[in-house]
C-alpha cells in the first residue's frame, strides 16, 4: 500500500527474486509493504559514490587511456633491478643491441633506452630493426581513430624512424609514418610527435619504433594515446561512461593499500604525480605488485572528479606503510606534504602549489572538501602509532583549512573514538548472508558526533567469486540498511571498482575489462538501484509479512526538477541465506 502526496504520481518498484527456487511450503507466504509518502527524512546529498584504487591494473592499462606500458623504461622489480618489460626487440643480437643507461634528459627520470644498430640498410633483417611495445596485454586500435604518438630521441647522426601500429606479430600494419631527426649534439634530446590514423581495427596491436640506419641512439618517454578520450582529459571512454552512469556524488582516491605501499618508499606521493607526464618518475606499486608510470596522478583524479560532477575525497599517506609495517622517522614532512596537496587542489593560482595546478591548465581551484588520513592503519597492530600521528595532521589541517572535513580510519564506535574527526571510515568484506544481516549494524549507533563513511564494502570469498547474483543480493540488504541509517551514515562506496582480466589480484570487482571490452558484474548493476538515493527523501515504511525469510525494503521520493514531478522508488530484497 502506498499513500502518495498530490504531486507524487509515479511509482518505480524494484525487486530481486530469491536466488533459489521457492519451495511449495513457502509459496503461500505473503508480504505487504506500507509506504507513508507524506513525509520523511532527507538522505545526504553525498550519500552514494565510488572508490578508485590502482589495483588489478585499474588505472595503468585501464581507466587511463595511455597505451604504452613502461613508457619511460623506469620500471623496477621489487629488488630494484631494471626491467624494460614489456618492450621487446625487432631483429636479433647480430643486428641490434639494446640496454638502458642513466642518460634521461628529465629531472625526475634517470633511465633511457640505448639502442645500437649494427646493421645498415639492406643488411638489416626485413629492412629495419628496433623495438616494440604491446601495451597492457595488447593495444586496442580502432579503424578511423587517431592516436597521438610522442617520444624523445637523441643521436649523433641523423635518424629515420618508422613509427607504426601493427598486429601483435608485426606482420600487418594498421598505421605508419616516418620521422626524421637531424644530427646534433649527443646531449640534445628531440621531441618527436606525430598523429596516426588507423586503417584497420585490432584489439591486440602493438607500437613499433624501427630504423635501418647504423649507429647509436637513445629513446625515452614513449606515449601512444587516442585523441578521443573522456571529456578530452585522457580517460578511456567506455570505462568512464560506466562509472558516470552510477551518478557518483564523490570519488575516493587513490587507495586503498596503494596509498601506503608495503614499504614506505613505494607509497603514493602526490608531488611525483603532477606536472608534465614526461617528468613523472613513476613508482613500483608493491601493494599489488606492478609498476605504474603515474600518468593517472593526483591532478588527473581531481580532474576526473570534476568531469563526473563528484566531490573528490583525497586519501593521503600519513607516514605509515600498509598495516603499520614501517613508520616515517619524521612525520612532520608528511604533514607538510598533506597541506601542500590541499593547496595544490584549492589554493589560489598565485600560491606556490596553486600555480603548479594553474600551469596544468586548471587555474580554477578544484572542489576538494574531504581528506582522509591514511588507509586502514588503525586496523593494524600499530593502532597506537596511527593514533599518535593522526592529531598532527588533524590539527594542522584544521588550522590552515578549517572547512576541510577530515576522515579518520579508526572504525571504532562514536562512543569509543578518542580523537576528533568529522567522519570515520568503515570497511567490510564478508559472505553474502553476513553482509545482508549487517543492514542493522548502525541501528544503535549514536546519532551525535562524527558520521560514518562506509568507504569499502563487498561480498567476497566463495559467495563473491568473480561476481555473482548472490553477492549482489547480500550487498543490496546492506545498502538498504545504510539508507535507513543515513542520518549517521554520510557516504558509501563499493570496492574494488575495476579489474583487468589479465591481473585479478582481488575478486570480485564491479567492472571487468580487457583492452577493448568491459562489462558490469551483478554488484555493478545492483548499484544502479541506488543511484538516485543521494539527496532523496527517505520515506517511512512498514513491512507486514508472514514469511520466514527476512525481507528488507526501503522507499525514497525524489523530485524531478525538469517537470516538477515526484517519483517514488521502492526496493524490496529477500534474504540470501
XYZ file of C-alpha atoms in Angstrom:
577
model
C 0.000 0.000 0.000
C 1.365 3.405 -0.967
C -0.075 6.779 0.021
C 1.013 9.464 -2.435
C 1.099 13.225 -1.944
C -0.713 15.224 -4.613
C 2.239 15.719 -6.950
C 3.844 12.323 -6.324
C 2.357 10.411 -9.225
C 4.919 7.845 -10.314
C 5.969 4.601 -8.657
C 9.043 2.545 -9.504
C 9.156 -0.887 -7.926
C 12.408 -2.839 -7.917
C 12.787 -6.364 -6.614
C 15.311 -9.193 -6.625
C 13.741 -12.629 -6.575
C 15.168 -15.335 -4.321
C 18.417 -16.893 -5.500
C 16.957 -20.383 -5.035
C 13.637 -21.533 -6.452
C 10.955 -21.271 -3.729
C 9.612 -24.493 -2.291
C 5.921 -25.443 -2.238
C 5.765 -24.712 1.511
C 6.690 -21.042 1.169
C 4.703 -20.158 -1.960
C 1.747 -19.051 0.165
C 3.842 -16.635 2.210
C 2.809 -13.026 1.738
C 4.297 -9.615 2.377
C 2.721 -6.174 2.368
C 4.787 -3.008 2.314
C 3.128 0.134 3.632
C 4.794 3.347 2.472
C 3.873 6.688 4.001
C 4.883 9.155 1.321
C 3.600 12.234 3.139
C 6.923 12.934 4.816
C 10.320 11.549 5.728
C 13.979 12.400 6.200
C 16.381 13.661 3.560
C 19.335 11.432 2.710
C 22.689 13.279 2.450
C 23.481 14.707 -0.975
C 26.868 12.978 -0.772
C 25.483 9.557 0.122
C 26.433 7.380 -2.861
C 29.813 7.455 -4.611
C 32.722 5.426 -5.962
C 36.192 4.425 -4.841
C 39.104 4.091 -7.244
C 42.311 2.297 -6.320
C 45.269 1.357 -8.510
C 44.653 -2.385 -8.121
C 44.053 -5.060 -10.786
C 45.613 -2.648 -13.340
C 42.538 -0.479 -12.860
C 44.313 2.676 -13.997
C 47.551 1.649 -15.723
C 46.195 -0.277 -18.684
C 42.608 0.534 -17.730
C 40.871 3.807 -16.947
C 43.906 5.831 -18.050
C 43.961 5.688 -21.850
C 47.773 5.540 -22.248
C 48.533 2.513 -24.423
C 52.278 2.166 -23.767
C 53.375 0.104 -20.784
C 56.621 1.206 -19.066
C 56.811 4.231 -21.316
C 59.879 5.721 -19.626
C 61.886 2.485 -19.218
C 61.906 3.272 -15.494
C 60.145 0.145 -14.262
C 61.924 -1.717 -11.492
C 61.271 -5.022 -9.840
C 60.862 -5.497 -6.118
C 64.644 -5.876 -5.773
C 65.215 -2.648 -7.729
C 66.653 -4.373 -10.812
C 65.824 -2.620 -14.080
C 63.058 -4.126 -16.112
C 62.253 -2.916 -19.653
C 59.368 -5.409 -19.924
C 57.176 -5.476 -21.971
C 59.455 -3.816 -24.548
C 60.991 -6.343 -26.964
C 63.461 -6.403 -29.842
C 62.731 -6.356 -33.547
C 65.773 -8.079 -35.015
C 68.460 -10.215 -33.371
C 71.702 -9.637 -31.453
C 73.681 -9.548 -34.666
C 71.724 -6.521 -35.877
C 70.778 -4.603 -32.716
C 71.862 -4.287 -29.076
C 69.511 -2.732 -26.532
C 70.376 -1.631 -22.997
C 69.453 1.080 -20.502
C 71.571 3.836 -19.014
C 71.120 6.861 -16.790
C 71.068 9.437 -19.579
C 67.479 10.694 -19.464
C 67.025 14.411 -20.012
C 64.272 14.665 -17.405
C 64.988 15.763 -13.846
C 62.832 13.181 -12.082
C 63.558 10.389 -14.570
C 67.002 8.840 -14.914
C 66.715 5.951 -17.336
C 66.669 5.942 -21.139
C 66.794 3.129 -23.675
C 70.098 2.892 -25.571
C 69.727 1.261 -28.981
C 72.813 0.391 -31.001
C 72.018 -0.598 -34.581
C 74.759 -2.830 -36.032
C 73.306 -3.361 -39.497
C 72.713 -0.784 -42.227
C 70.042 -0.540 -44.914
C 69.549 -3.777 -46.797
C 71.765 -5.665 -44.354
C 69.116 -5.245 -41.627
C 66.600 -8.082 -41.214
C 63.426 -7.292 -43.189
C 64.908 -3.857 -43.861
C 64.588 -2.401 -40.345
C 65.255 -3.214 -36.689
C 64.080 -1.624 -33.467
C 61.799 -2.169 -30.503
C 58.090 -2.717 -29.952
C 55.657 -2.352 -27.069
C 52.486 -4.483 -26.837
C 50.931 -2.230 -24.214
C 48.927 -3.797 -21.437
C 48.138 -7.214 -22.924
C 47.527 -5.708 -26.360
C 46.691 -2.215 -27.599
C 43.129 -1.631 -28.751
C 43.354 0.081 -32.125
C 40.159 1.052 -33.942
C 39.769 1.871 -37.623
C 39.409 5.590 -38.279
C 40.571 6.568 -34.824
C 43.545 8.915 -34.435
C 46.392 8.218 -31.999
C 48.934 10.716 -30.743
C 52.436 9.269 -30.616
C 55.173 11.078 -28.681
C 58.717 10.033 -27.821
C 62.091 11.664 -27.163
C 65.171 10.851 -29.226
C 68.862 11.773 -29.315
C 71.608 10.663 -31.693
C 74.914 11.897 -33.102
C 73.734 11.254 -36.647
C 70.507 11.930 -38.482
C 67.980 9.151 -37.970
C 64.980 7.968 -39.942
C 62.463 6.343 -37.574
C 59.499 4.313 -38.744
C 56.606 4.698 -36.273
C 53.812 2.207 -36.712
C 50.877 0.461 -35.102
C 50.774 -3.170 -36.171
C 49.197 -6.521 -35.422
C 50.632 -8.440 -32.471
C 53.079 -10.305 -34.721
C 54.146 -7.137 -36.531
C 53.158 -8.511 -39.929
C 50.107 -6.346 -40.580
C 50.437 -2.558 -40.478
C 47.476 -0.634 -39.087
C 49.051 2.846 -39.293
C 52.516 4.083 -40.196
C 54.660 7.184 -40.686
C 58.353 8.047 -40.983
C 60.026 10.685 -38.833
C 63.468 12.198 -39.413
C 65.635 13.561 -36.606
C 68.582 15.720 -37.706
C 72.087 15.148 -36.417
C 73.039 17.166 -33.385
C 74.899 17.311 -30.122
C 74.533 13.981 -28.340
C 73.366 15.818 -25.218
C 70.362 17.290 -27.022
C 67.058 15.465 -26.985
C 64.436 15.991 -29.688
C 60.741 15.622 -29.018
C 59.230 13.529 -31.802
C 55.476 13.789 -32.248
C 53.009 12.507 -34.824
C 49.376 11.540 -35.322
C 48.483 8.125 -36.742
C 45.065 7.272 -38.147
C 44.313 3.548 -38.004
C 43.285 1.889 -41.256
C 42.122 -1.290 -39.527
C 40.748 -2.454 -36.186
C 42.808 -4.726 -33.967
C 42.290 -5.162 -30.185
C 45.683 -6.830 -29.759
C 48.032 -4.424 -31.531
C 51.478 -3.069 -30.693
C 53.571 0.078 -31.249
C 56.812 -0.258 -33.233
C 59.826 2.076 -33.497
C 62.217 0.923 -36.216
C 65.207 2.171 -38.225
C 67.743 0.885 -40.732
C 70.449 3.473 -40.004
C 73.610 2.136 -38.370
C 74.625 3.941 -35.199
C 73.643 4.608 -31.601
C 70.505 6.383 -30.440
C 68.630 6.866 -27.206
C 64.847 6.747 -26.786
C 62.843 7.912 -23.773
C 59.278 8.660 -22.618
C 57.219 6.960 -25.331
C 53.484 7.621 -25.339
C 50.588 6.487 -27.504
C 47.142 7.736 -26.581
C 43.905 8.109 -28.570
C 42.830 11.683 -29.237
C 39.280 10.722 -28.384
C 39.208 10.354 -24.584
C 36.545 11.041 -21.964
C 35.926 14.811 -21.986
C 39.357 15.123 -23.664
C 41.160 14.541 -20.360
C 42.916 11.241 -21.042
C 40.439 8.714 -19.630
C 39.208 5.661 -21.504
C 35.712 6.410 -22.787
C 33.823 3.194 -22.140
C 35.104 2.736 -18.585
C 34.492 6.395 -17.741
C 30.952 6.212 -19.040
C 30.267 3.121 -16.930
C 31.209 4.927 -13.742
C 29.414 8.108 -14.868
C 26.239 6.020 -15.228
C 26.422 5.297 -11.496
C 25.891 9.045 -10.873
C 28.518 9.156 -8.129
C 28.414 12.130 -5.762
C 32.019 11.599 -4.671
C 35.212 9.881 -5.791
C 37.559 8.470 -3.154
C 41.147 8.066 -4.360
C 43.899 6.897 -4.791
C 43.506 3.973 -2.351
C 43.443 1.653 -0.556
C 46.701 -0.106 0.089
C 48.127 1.753 -2.903
C 48.402 4.861 -0.695
C 50.830 3.479 1.878
C 52.735 0.828 -0.023
C 54.009 -2.322 1.634
C 57.261 -0.386 2.002
C 57.057 3.330 2.651
C 59.423 4.088 -0.236
C 56.751 2.662 -2.550
C 53.932 4.797 -1.175
C 51.912 7.064 -3.477
C 53.500 10.527 -3.186
C 51.343 13.107 -4.890
C 54.150 15.517 -5.837
C 55.683 12.842 -8.077
C 52.394 12.534 -9.983
C 51.766 16.143 -11.057
C 53.299 18.351 -13.704
C 54.257 17.229 -17.240
C 53.837 13.490 -17.720
C 57.378 13.218 -19.073
C 58.737 14.400 -15.723
C 56.878 11.863 -13.593
C 59.233 9.152 -12.320
C 56.549 6.534 -11.665
C 56.854 4.030 -8.851
C 56.558 0.352 -8.024
C 53.098 -0.464 -6.698
C 54.288 -3.101 -4.237
C 50.846 -3.370 -2.638
C 49.612 -5.012 -5.860
C 52.929 -5.941 -7.461
C 53.192 -3.900 -10.655
C 54.804 -0.755 -11.955
C 52.806 2.398 -12.624
C 54.040 5.384 -14.614
C 51.676 7.632 -12.597
C 50.175 9.152 -15.714
C 46.972 8.874 -13.723
C 48.109 11.079 -10.875
C 46.713 13.427 -8.267
C 45.754 16.102 -10.789
C 44.011 13.589 -13.050
C 41.954 12.222 -10.147
C 40.819 15.733 -9.266
C 40.010 16.328 -12.931
C 38.016 13.099 -13.186
C 36.013 14.024 -10.081
C 35.134 17.319 -11.712
C 34.235 15.629 -15.002
C 31.900 13.246 -13.154
C 30.313 16.015 -11.098
C 31.598 14.244 -7.981
C 33.370 15.617 -4.924
C 36.971 14.386 -4.598
C 37.952 12.614 -1.381
C 41.735 12.553 -1.208
C 43.328 9.763 0.843
C 46.910 10.786 1.621
C 49.839 8.947 3.124
C 50.209 9.558 6.871
C 53.791 8.441 7.279
C 52.977 4.750 7.680
C 53.160 1.855 5.258
C 50.424 -0.743 4.889
C 49.285 -2.319 8.116
C 51.854 -0.275 10.022
C 54.838 -2.289 8.785
C 57.004 0.814 8.552
C 56.804 4.320 10.029
C 58.403 7.574 8.895
C 61.095 8.921 11.187
C 59.825 12.472 10.621
C 56.025 12.648 10.423
C 56.093 16.441 10.074
C 57.331 16.023 6.490
C 54.164 14.073 5.666
C 52.015 16.664 7.439
C 53.576 19.384 5.283
C 53.067 17.253 2.176
C 49.360 16.904 3.015
C 48.971 20.660 3.495
C 50.716 21.338 0.199
C 48.497 18.781 -1.511
C 45.428 20.658 -0.315
C 46.963 23.905 -1.542
C 47.533 22.302 -4.951
C 43.836 21.411 -5.140
C 42.201 24.571 -3.778
C 44.931 27.190 -3.470
C 44.898 30.483 -5.299
C 46.729 30.349 -8.651
C 49.279 32.746 -7.188
C 50.184 30.338 -4.364
C 53.179 28.029 -4.660
C 51.256 24.841 -5.386
C 48.173 26.514 -6.805
C 50.448 27.919 -9.510
C 51.542 24.351 -10.401
C 47.882 23.431 -10.862
C 47.318 26.569 -12.930
C 50.290 25.642 -15.121
C 48.456 22.395 -15.833
C 45.671 24.488 -17.393
C 43.356 24.466 -14.391
C 43.624 27.874 -12.708
C 40.240 27.432 -11.043
C 40.502 25.566 -7.712
C 39.037 22.078 -7.518
C 36.161 21.448 -5.122
C 38.141 19.480 -2.526
C 36.168 19.292 0.739
C 37.259 15.968 2.236
C 40.599 14.368 3.043
C 41.328 11.037 4.700
C 44.357 10.487 6.923
C 45.731 7.197 5.615
C 44.040 3.881 4.922
C 43.420 1.059 7.427
C 46.486 1.750 9.583
C 44.203 1.896 12.616
C 43.141 -1.692 11.841
C 46.702 -2.945 12.276
C 48.876 -3.907 15.216
C 50.210 -0.346 15.052
C 46.906 1.274 16.008
C 48.590 3.337 18.715
C 51.144 4.656 16.217
C 48.336 5.797 13.933
C 46.551 7.490 16.823
C 49.801 9.205 17.737
C 50.319 10.523 14.191
C 46.699 11.405 13.425
C 46.332 14.569 15.627
C 49.374 16.112 13.946
C 47.530 16.011 10.625
C 44.113 16.916 12.000
C 45.303 19.936 13.965
C 47.337 21.439 11.125
C 44.637 20.883 8.504
C 42.004 22.493 10.719
C 44.374 25.349 11.446
C 45.008 26.246 7.814
C 41.890 24.784 6.171
C 39.081 24.797 8.773
C 36.404 23.996 6.188
C 38.082 20.773 5.056
C 36.446 17.708 6.602
C 38.932 15.170 7.955
C 38.339 11.394 7.947
C 39.927 9.018 10.459
C 40.316 5.349 9.536
C 39.640 4.165 13.090
C 36.260 2.440 12.739
C 35.501 2.358 16.438
C 32.026 3.398 17.524
C 31.421 7.067 18.177
C 31.441 6.448 21.921
C 34.892 4.809 21.692
C 36.609 7.309 19.396
C 39.323 9.051 21.380
C 40.318 11.683 18.827
C 38.475 14.426 16.908
C 37.282 13.699 13.388
C 34.493 14.742 11.047
C 33.903 11.226 9.731
C 35.292 7.796 10.498
C 35.986 5.047 7.998
C 34.275 1.645 7.971
C 35.358 -1.288 5.756
C 33.695 -4.687 5.472
C 34.289 -7.735 3.249
C 32.344 -10.848 4.186
C 29.953 -13.514 2.892
C 26.521 -12.725 1.461
C 24.426 -13.792 4.448
C 26.566 -11.888 6.932
C 26.592 -8.692 4.885
C 22.816 -8.872 4.426
C 22.449 -9.126 8.203
C 24.695 -6.076 8.610
C 21.729 -3.996 7.436
C 21.157 -3.393 11.151
C 24.798 -2.703 12.022
C 24.295 1.033 12.518
C 20.794 0.902 14.023
C 22.057 1.698 17.502
C 24.977 3.964 16.588
C 24.961 7.287 18.414
C 23.215 9.977 16.390
C 25.567 12.663 17.676
C 29.235 13.071 16.847
C 31.195 12.068 13.716
C 29.382 10.478 10.802
C 30.221 7.110 9.232
C 31.937 6.756 5.853
C 31.474 3.198 4.544
C 34.267 3.531 2.011
C 34.830 -0.153 1.206
C 32.236 -2.912 1.222
C 31.595 -6.056 -0.818
C 30.589 -9.684 -0.587
C 33.856 -11.575 -1.028
C 35.199 -15.116 -0.880
C 33.231 -18.043 -2.264
C 29.954 -16.098 -2.329
C 31.544 -13.297 -4.323
C 33.522 -15.395 -6.795
C 34.305 -13.184 -9.748
C 30.898 -11.536 -9.440
C 27.566 -13.175 -8.619
C 23.873 -12.507 -8.071
C 24.251 -13.910 -4.562
C 26.884 -11.273 -3.784
C 24.690 -8.505 -5.165
C 21.758 -9.667 -3.054
C 23.838 -9.620 0.125
C 25.082 -6.132 -0.751
C 21.540 -4.983 -1.505
C 20.381 -5.767 2.006
C 23.367 -3.955 3.470
C 22.719 -0.860 1.342
C 19.052 -0.765 2.349
C 20.232 -0.725 5.948
C 22.644 2.123 5.174
C 19.829 4.087 3.530
C 17.691 3.680 6.639
C 20.648 4.792 8.792
C 21.626 7.661 6.531
C 21.229 10.104 9.409
C 24.512 8.687 10.737
C 25.988 7.098 7.566
C 27.054 10.006 5.383
C 28.750 8.216 2.465
C 29.094 4.750 0.969
C 31.060 3.180 -1.920
C 31.855 -0.318 -3.201
C 35.365 -1.721 -3.664
C 37.225 -2.557 -5.812
C 35.801 -0.701 -8.786
C 37.816 -2.226 -11.679
C 39.618 -5.430 -12.629
C 41.625 -6.169 -15.770
C 41.015 -9.810 -16.700
C 44.790 -10.264 -17.009
C 45.513 -9.201 -13.430
C 42.907 -10.442 -10.950
C 44.683 -9.557 -7.719
C 41.328 -9.192 -5.972
C 37.863 -10.645 -6.571
C 35.108 -9.725 -7.037
C 35.012 -6.275 -8.623
C 32.309 -4.051 -10.057
C 33.607 -3.624 -13.623
C 35.559 -6.230 -15.594
C 37.511 -5.233 -18.708
C 40.247 -6.053 -21.191
C 41.828 -3.825 -23.849
C 38.610 -3.301 -25.810
C 35.622 -4.616 -23.844
C 34.016 -4.125 -20.439
C 31.032 -5.386 -18.509
C 29.466 -4.825 -15.125
C 29.130 -7.647 -12.598
C 25.822 -8.061 -10.713
C 27.328 -5.882 -7.972
C 27.772 -3.080 -10.509
C 24.187 -3.331 -11.714
C 22.934 -3.563 -8.142
C 24.437 -0.129 -7.531
C 22.179 1.297 -10.220
C 19.237 0.709 -7.882
C 20.837 3.235 -5.519
C 21.998 5.932 -7.946
C 19.017 8.153 -7.074
C 19.407 7.767 -3.319
C 21.704 10.757 -2.774
C 19.650 13.765 -1.713
C 16.349 11.890 -1.963
C 13.667 11.767 0.752
C 13.686 8.540 2.763
C 10.064 7.601 3.433
C 8.678 5.749 6.433
C 7.851 2.126 5.589
C 6.255 -0.779 7.428
C 6.676 -4.334 6.191
C 3.895 -6.761 7.109
C 4.701 -10.378 6.282
C 4.165 -13.956 7.369
C 7.342 -15.004 5.558
C 10.036 -16.867 7.473
C 12.590 -15.374 5.071
C 13.975 -11.995 6.188
C 12.979 -9.241 3.782
C 14.385 -5.737 3.646
C 12.698 -2.830 1.919
C 13.052 0.905 1.506
C 11.258 3.700 -0.300
C 12.539 7.070 -1.417
C 10.871 10.072 -3.019
C 12.668 12.342 -5.452
C 11.619 15.463 -7.270
C 12.414 15.827 -10.934
C 13.316 19.476 -11.421
C 12.692 19.226 -15.190
C 8.938 18.628 -14.888
C 8.433 19.322 -11.163
C 7.069 15.827 -10.616
C 7.784 13.469 -7.746
C 8.870 9.883 -8.233
C 8.768 7.079 -5.709
C 11.309 4.278 -5.811
C 10.609 1.166 -3.776
C 13.266 -1.519 -3.289
C 12.482 -4.953 -1.859
C 15.135 -7.603 -1.257
C 14.707 -11.057 0.310
C 17.468 -12.577 2.413
C 20.119 -14.557 0.573
C 20.508 -17.119 3.390
